[in-house]
PDB file of C-alpha atoms in Angstrom:
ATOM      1  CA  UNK A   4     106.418 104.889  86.752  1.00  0.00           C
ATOM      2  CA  UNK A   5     107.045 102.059  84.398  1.00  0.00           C
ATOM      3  CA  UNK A   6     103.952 100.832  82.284  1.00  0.00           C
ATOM      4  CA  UNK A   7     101.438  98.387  84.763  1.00  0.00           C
ATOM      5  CA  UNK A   8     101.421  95.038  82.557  1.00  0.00           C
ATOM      6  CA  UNK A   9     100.460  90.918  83.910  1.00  0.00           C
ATOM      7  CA  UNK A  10     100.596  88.088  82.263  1.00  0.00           C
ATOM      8  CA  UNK A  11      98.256  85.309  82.526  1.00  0.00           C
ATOM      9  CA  UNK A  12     100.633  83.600  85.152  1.00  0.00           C
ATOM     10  CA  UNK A  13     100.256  86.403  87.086  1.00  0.00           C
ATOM     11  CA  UNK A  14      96.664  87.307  87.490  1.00  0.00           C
ATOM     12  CA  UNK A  15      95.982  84.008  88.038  1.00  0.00           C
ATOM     13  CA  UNK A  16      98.527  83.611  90.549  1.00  0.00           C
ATOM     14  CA  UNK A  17     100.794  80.462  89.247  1.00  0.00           C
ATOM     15  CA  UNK A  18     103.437  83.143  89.060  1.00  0.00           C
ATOM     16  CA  UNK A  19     105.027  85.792  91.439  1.00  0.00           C
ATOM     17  CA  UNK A  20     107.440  87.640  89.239  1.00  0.00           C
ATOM     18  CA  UNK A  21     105.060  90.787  89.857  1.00  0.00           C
ATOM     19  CA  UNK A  22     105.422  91.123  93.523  1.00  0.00           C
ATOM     20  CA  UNK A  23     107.469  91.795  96.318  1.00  0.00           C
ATOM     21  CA  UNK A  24     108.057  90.831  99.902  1.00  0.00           C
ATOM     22  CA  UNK A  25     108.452  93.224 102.398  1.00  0.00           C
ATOM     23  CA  UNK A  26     108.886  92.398 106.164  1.00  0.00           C
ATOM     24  CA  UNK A  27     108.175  95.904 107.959  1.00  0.00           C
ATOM     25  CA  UNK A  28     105.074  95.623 108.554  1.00  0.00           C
ATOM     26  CA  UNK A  29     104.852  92.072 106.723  1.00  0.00           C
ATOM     27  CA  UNK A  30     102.979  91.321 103.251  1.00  0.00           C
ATOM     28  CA  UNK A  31     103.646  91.195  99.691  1.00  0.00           C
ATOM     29  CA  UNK A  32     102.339  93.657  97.084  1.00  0.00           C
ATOM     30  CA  UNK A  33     103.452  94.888  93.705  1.00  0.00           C
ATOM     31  CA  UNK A  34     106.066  97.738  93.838  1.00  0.00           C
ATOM     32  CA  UNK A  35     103.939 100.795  92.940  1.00  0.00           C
ATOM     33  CA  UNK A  36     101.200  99.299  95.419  1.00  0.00           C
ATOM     34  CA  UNK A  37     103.474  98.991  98.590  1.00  0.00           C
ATOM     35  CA  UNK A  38     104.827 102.197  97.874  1.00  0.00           C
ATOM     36  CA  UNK A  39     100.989 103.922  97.762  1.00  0.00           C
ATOM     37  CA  UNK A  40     100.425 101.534 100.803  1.00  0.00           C
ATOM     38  CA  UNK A  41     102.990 102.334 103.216  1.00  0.00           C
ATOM     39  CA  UNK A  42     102.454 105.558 102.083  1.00  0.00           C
ATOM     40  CA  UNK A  43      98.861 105.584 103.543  1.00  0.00           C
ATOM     41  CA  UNK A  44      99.861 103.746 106.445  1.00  0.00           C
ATOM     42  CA  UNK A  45     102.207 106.450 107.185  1.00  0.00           C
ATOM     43  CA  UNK A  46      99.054 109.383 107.522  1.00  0.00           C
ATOM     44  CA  UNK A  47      97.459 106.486 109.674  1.00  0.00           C
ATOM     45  CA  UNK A  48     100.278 106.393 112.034  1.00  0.00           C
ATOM     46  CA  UNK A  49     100.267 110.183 112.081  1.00  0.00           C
ATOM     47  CA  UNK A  50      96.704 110.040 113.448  1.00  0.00           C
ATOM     48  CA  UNK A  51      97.103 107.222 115.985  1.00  0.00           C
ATOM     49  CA  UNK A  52      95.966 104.128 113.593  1.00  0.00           C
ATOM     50  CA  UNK A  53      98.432 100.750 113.161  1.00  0.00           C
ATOM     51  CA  UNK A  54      97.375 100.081 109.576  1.00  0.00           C
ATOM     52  CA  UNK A  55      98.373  96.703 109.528  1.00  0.00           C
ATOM     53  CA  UNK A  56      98.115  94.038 106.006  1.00  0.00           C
ATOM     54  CA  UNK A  57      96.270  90.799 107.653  1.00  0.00           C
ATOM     55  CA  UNK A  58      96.362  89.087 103.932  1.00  0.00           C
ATOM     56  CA  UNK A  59      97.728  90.418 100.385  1.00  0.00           C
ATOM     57  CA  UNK A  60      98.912  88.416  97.677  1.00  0.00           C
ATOM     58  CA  UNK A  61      98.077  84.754  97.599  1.00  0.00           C
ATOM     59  CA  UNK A  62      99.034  82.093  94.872  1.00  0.00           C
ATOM     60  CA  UNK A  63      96.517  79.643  93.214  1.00  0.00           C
ATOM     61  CA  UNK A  64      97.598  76.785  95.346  1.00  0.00           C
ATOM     62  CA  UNK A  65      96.679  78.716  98.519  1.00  0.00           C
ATOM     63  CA  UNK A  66      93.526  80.248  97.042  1.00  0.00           C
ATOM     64  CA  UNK A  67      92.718  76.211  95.891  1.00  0.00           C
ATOM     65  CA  UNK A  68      93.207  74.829  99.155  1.00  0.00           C
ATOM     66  CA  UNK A  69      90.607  77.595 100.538  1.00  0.00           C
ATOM     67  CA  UNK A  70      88.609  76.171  98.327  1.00  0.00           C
ATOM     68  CA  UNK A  71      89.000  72.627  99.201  1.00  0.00           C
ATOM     69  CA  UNK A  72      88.655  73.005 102.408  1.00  0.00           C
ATOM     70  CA  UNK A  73      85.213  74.863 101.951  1.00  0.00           C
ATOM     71  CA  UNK A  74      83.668  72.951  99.253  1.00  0.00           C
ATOM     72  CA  UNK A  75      84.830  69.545 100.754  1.00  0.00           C
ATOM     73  CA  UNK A  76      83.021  70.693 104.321  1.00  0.00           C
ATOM     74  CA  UNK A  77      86.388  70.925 106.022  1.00  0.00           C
ATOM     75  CA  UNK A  78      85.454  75.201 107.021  1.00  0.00           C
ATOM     76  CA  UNK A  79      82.759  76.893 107.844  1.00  0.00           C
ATOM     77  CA  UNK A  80      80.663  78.374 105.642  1.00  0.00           C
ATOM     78  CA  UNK A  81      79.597  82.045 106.288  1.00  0.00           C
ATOM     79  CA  UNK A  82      76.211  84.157 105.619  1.00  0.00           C
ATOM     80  CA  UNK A  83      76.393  87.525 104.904  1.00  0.00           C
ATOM     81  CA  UNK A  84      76.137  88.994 108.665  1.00  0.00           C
ATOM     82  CA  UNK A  85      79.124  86.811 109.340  1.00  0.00           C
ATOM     83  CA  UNK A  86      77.169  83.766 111.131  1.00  0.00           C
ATOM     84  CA  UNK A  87      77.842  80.172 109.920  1.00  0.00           C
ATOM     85  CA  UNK A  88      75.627  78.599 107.915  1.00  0.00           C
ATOM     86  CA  UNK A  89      73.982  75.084 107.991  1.00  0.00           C
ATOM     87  CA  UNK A  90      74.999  73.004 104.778  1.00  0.00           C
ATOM     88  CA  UNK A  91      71.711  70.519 105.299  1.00  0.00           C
ATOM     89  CA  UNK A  92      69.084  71.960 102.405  1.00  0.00           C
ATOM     90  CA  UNK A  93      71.835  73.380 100.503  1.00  0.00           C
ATOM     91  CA  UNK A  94      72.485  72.677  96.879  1.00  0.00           C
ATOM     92  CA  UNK A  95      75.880  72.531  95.495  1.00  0.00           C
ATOM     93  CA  UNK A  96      75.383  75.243  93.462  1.00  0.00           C
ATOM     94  CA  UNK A  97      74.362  76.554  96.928  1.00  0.00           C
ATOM     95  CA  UNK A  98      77.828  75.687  98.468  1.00  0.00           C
ATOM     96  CA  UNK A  99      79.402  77.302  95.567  1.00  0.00           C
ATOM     97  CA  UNK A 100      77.736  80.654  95.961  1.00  0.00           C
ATOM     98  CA  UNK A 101      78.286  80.160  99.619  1.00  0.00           C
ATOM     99  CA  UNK A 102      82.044  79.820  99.665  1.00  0.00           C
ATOM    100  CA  UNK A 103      82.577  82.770  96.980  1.00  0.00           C
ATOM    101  CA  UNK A 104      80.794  85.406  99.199  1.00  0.00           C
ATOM    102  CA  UNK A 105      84.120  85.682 101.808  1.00  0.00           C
ATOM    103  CA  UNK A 106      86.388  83.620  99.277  1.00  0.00           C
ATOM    104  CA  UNK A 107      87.946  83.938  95.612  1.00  0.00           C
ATOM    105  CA  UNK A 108      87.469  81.603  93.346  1.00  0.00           C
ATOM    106  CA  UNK A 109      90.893  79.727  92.365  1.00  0.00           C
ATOM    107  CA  UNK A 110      92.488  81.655  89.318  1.00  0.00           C
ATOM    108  CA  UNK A 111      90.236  84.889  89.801  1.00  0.00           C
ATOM    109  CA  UNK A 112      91.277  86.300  92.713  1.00  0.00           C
ATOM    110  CA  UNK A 113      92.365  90.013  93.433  1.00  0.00           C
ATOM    111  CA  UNK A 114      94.656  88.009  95.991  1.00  0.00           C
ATOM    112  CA  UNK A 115      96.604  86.758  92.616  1.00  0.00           C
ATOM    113  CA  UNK A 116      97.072  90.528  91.606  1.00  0.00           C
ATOM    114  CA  UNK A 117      99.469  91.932  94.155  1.00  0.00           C
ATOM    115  CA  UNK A 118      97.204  94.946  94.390  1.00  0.00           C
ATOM    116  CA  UNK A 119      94.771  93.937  97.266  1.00  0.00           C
ATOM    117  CA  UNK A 120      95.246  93.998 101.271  1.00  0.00           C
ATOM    118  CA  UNK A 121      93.665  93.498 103.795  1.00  0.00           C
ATOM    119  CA  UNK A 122      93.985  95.851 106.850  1.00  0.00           C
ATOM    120  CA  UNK A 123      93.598  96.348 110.790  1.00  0.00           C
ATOM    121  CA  UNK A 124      94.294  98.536 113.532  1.00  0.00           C
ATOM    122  CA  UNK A 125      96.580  96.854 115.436  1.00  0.00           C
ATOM    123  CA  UNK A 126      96.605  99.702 118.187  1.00  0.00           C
ATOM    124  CA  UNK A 127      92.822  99.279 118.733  1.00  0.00           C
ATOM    125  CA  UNK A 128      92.741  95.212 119.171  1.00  0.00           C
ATOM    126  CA  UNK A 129      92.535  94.590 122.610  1.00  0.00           C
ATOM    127  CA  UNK A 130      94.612  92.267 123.817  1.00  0.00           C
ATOM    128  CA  UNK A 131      94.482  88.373 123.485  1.00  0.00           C
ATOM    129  CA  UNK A 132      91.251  89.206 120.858  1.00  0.00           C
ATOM    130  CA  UNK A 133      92.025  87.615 117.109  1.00  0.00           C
ATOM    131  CA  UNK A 134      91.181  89.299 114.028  1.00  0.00           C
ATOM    132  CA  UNK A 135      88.287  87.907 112.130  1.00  0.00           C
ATOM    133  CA  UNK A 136      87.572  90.263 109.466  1.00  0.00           C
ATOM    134  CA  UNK A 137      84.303  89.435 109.992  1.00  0.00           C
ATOM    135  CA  UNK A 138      81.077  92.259 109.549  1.00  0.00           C
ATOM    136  CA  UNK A 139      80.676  92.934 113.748  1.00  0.00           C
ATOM    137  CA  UNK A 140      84.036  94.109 113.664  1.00  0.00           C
ATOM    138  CA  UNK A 141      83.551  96.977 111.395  1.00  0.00           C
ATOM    139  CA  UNK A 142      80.142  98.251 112.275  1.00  0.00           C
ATOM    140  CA  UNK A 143      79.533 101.003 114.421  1.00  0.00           C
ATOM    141  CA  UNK A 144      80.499 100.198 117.697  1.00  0.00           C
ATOM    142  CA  UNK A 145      82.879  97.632 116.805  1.00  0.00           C
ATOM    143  CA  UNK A 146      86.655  97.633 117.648  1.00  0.00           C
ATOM    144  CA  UNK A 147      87.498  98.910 113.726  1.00  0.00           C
ATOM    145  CA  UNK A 148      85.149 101.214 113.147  1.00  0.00           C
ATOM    146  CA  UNK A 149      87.052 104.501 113.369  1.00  0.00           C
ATOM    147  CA  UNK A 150      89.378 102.553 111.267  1.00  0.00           C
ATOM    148  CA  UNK A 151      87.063 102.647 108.569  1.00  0.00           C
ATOM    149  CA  UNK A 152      85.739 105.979 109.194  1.00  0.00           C
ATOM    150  CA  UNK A 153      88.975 107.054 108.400  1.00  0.00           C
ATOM    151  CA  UNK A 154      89.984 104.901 105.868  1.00  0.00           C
ATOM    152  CA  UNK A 155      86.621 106.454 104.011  1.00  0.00           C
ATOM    153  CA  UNK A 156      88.412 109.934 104.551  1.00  0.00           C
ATOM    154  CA  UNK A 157      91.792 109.162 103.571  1.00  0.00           C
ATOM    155  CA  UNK A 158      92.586 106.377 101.253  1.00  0.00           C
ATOM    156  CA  UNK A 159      91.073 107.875  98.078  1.00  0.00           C
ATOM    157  CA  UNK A 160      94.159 110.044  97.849  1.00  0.00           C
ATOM    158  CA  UNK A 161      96.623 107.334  97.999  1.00  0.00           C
ATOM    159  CA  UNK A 162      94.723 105.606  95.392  1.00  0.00           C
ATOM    160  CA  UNK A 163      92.740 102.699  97.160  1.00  0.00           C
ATOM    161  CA  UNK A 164      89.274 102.069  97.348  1.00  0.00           C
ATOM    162  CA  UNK A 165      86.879  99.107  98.405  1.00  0.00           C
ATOM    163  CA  UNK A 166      86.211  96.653  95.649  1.00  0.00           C
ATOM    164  CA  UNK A 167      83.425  94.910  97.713  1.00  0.00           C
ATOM    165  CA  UNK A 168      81.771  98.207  99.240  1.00  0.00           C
ATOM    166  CA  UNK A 169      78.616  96.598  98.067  1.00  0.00           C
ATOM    167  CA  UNK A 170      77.120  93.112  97.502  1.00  0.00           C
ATOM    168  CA  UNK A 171      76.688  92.968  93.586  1.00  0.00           C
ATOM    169  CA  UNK A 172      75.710  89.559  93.938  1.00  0.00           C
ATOM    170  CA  UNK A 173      79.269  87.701  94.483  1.00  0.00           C
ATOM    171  CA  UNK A 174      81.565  88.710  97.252  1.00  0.00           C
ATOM    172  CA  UNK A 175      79.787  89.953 100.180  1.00  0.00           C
ATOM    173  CA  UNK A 176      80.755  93.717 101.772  1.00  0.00           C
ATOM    174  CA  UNK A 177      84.755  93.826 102.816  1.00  0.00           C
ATOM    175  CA  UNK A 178      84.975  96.908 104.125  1.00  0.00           C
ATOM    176  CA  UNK A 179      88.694  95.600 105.387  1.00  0.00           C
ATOM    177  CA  UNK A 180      89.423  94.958 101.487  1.00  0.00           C
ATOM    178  CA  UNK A 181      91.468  97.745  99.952  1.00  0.00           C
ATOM    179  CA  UNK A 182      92.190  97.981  96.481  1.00  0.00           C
ATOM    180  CA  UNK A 183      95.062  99.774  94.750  1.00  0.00           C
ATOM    181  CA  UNK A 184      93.263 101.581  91.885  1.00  0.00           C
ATOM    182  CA  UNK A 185      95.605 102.298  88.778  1.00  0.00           C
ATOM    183  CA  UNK A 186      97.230  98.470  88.937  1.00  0.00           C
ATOM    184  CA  UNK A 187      94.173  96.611  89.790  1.00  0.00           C
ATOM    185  CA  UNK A 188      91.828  98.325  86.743  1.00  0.00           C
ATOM    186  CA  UNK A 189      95.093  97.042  84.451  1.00  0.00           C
ATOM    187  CA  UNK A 190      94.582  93.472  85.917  1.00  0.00           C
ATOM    188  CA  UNK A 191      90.789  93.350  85.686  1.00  0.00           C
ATOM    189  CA  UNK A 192      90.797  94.387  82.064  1.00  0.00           C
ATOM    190  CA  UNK A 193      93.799  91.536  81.309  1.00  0.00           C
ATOM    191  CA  UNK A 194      91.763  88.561  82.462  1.00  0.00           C
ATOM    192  CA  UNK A 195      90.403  86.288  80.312  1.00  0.00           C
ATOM    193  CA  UNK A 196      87.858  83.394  80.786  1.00  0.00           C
ATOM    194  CA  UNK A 197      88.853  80.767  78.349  1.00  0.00           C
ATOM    195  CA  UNK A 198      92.935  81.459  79.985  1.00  0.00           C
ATOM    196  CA  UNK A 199      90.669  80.743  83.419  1.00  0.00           C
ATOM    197  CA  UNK A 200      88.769  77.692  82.376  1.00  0.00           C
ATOM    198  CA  UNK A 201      92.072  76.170  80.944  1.00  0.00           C
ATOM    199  CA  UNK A 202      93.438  76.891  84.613  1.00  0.00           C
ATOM    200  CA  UNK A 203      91.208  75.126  85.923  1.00  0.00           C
ATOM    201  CA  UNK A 204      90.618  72.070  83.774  1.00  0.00           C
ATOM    202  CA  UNK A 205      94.133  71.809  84.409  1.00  0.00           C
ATOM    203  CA  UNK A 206      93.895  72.011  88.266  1.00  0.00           C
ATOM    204  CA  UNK A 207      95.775  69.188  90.344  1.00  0.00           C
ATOM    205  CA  UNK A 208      92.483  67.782  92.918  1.00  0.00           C
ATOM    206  CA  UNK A 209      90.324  70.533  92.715  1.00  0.00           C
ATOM    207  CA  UNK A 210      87.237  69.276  94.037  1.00  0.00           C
ATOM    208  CA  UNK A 211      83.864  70.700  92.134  1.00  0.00           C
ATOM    209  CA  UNK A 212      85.627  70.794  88.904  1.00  0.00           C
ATOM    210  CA  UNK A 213      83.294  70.267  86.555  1.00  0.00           C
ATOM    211  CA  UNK A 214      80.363  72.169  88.542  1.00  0.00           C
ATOM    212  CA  UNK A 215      82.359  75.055  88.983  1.00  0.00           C
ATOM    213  CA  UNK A 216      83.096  74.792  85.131  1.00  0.00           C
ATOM    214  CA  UNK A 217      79.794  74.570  84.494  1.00  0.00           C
ATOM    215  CA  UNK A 218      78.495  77.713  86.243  1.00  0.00           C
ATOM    216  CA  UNK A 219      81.924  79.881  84.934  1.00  0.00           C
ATOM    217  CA  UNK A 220      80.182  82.677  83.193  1.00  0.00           C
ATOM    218  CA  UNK A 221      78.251  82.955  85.940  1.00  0.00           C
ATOM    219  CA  UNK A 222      80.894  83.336  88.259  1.00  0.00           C
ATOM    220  CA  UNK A 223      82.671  85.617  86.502  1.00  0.00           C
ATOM    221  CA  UNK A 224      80.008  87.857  85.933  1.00  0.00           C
ATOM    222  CA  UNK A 225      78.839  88.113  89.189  1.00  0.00           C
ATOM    223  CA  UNK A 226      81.961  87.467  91.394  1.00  0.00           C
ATOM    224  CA  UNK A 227      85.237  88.952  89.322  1.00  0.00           C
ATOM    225  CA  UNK A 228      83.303  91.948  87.526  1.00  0.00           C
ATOM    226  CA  UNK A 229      80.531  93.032  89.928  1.00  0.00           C
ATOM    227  CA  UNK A 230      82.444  94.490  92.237  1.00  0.00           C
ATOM    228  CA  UNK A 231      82.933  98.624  93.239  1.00  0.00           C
ATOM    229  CA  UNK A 232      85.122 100.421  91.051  1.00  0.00           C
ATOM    230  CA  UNK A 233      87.579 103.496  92.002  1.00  0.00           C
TER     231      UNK A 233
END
């Protein structure tokens, strides 16, 4: 396999020279992580499960608009059980914390990587039910959970784990979240704050600039490096 390198342009997702498309099931990964991916949904098949990529890589203008849409109180904001939360009481820095504990932060998502998905069981959704990817879903009793109780068994071997197994303090428990080890540790260790707070200076209408500029080292301690590792 050929050495696992990014630039800045592609970790924080204004580039996507890195990745691939694929259209069988659909998403788009990195090479070496579609390979380890269709791989694993292969064994999945083999035991009755439709492993099925519900999100993967995402550019900074998608991952910005997220935002938007969150900060500006155009989406719901989640707690971490899943229910919606009331924004009356809260501070910004409030909404801020709020919005990064089911979404990235704009130039520090995994999203940017190419090494992240996001998985289902298609077989197991009955029909005319949407995926939420939402905590009910994956608990015991819901319609994923032998999903996940065989993800825990299996996916180690193909290389993936769950970055957000645990709530460190920034991204709240995705068990649905699967990480492709050896390319994601490269991209972790390759980012770079001041290359992130240029990013965002630079951002076309990002609302919360300066707040979210403000509380940086914060966020990047507690939302890009306290996650789960491999």
């Amino acid at each position: 396999m050929a050495a696992i390198v990014f630039d800045e342009y592609e970790w924080t997702g204004r580039a996507r020279t890195h990745v691939r498309q694929y259209a069988q099931p659909r998403f788009a990964a990195r090479p070496e992580v579609a390979e380890a991916f269709l791989a694993l949904r292969a064994a999945a098949a083999h035991d009755g499960i439709d492993l099925t990529p519900i999100a993967s890589w995402r550019p900074f203008e998608a991952q910005l608009r997220n935002w938007n849409r969150k900060f500006g109180g155009e989406a719901t904001l989640y707690d971490i059980d899943g229910q919606p939360r009331e924004r009356a009481g809260m501070t910004p820095e409030d909404v801020v914390w709020a919005i990064l504990g089911w979404s990235a932060f704009p130039g520090a998502s995994r999203r940017h990587w190419g090494t992240d998905i996001d998985v289902f069981d298609r077989a197991a959704l009955p029909a005319g039910q949407k995926v939420r990817l939402l905590p009910q879903e994956v608990r015991p009793g819901g319609v994923f959970a032998p999903l996940h109780a065989w993800l825990d068994k299996h996916m180690a071997r193909f290389g993936f784990f769950r970055p957000y197994r645990e709530y460190r303090g920034g991204m709240y428990p995705e068990p649905w979240h699967l990480s492709y080890g050896p390319s994601a540790r490269v991209a972790l260790e390759a980012f770079d704050i001041d290359v992130l707070e240029r990013v965002i200076r630079e951002a076309d209408g990002m609302l919360g600039r300066e707040l979210a500029l403000e509380m940086l080292p914060e966020i990047v301690r507690r939302h890009v490096m306290g996650v789960d590792v491999a």
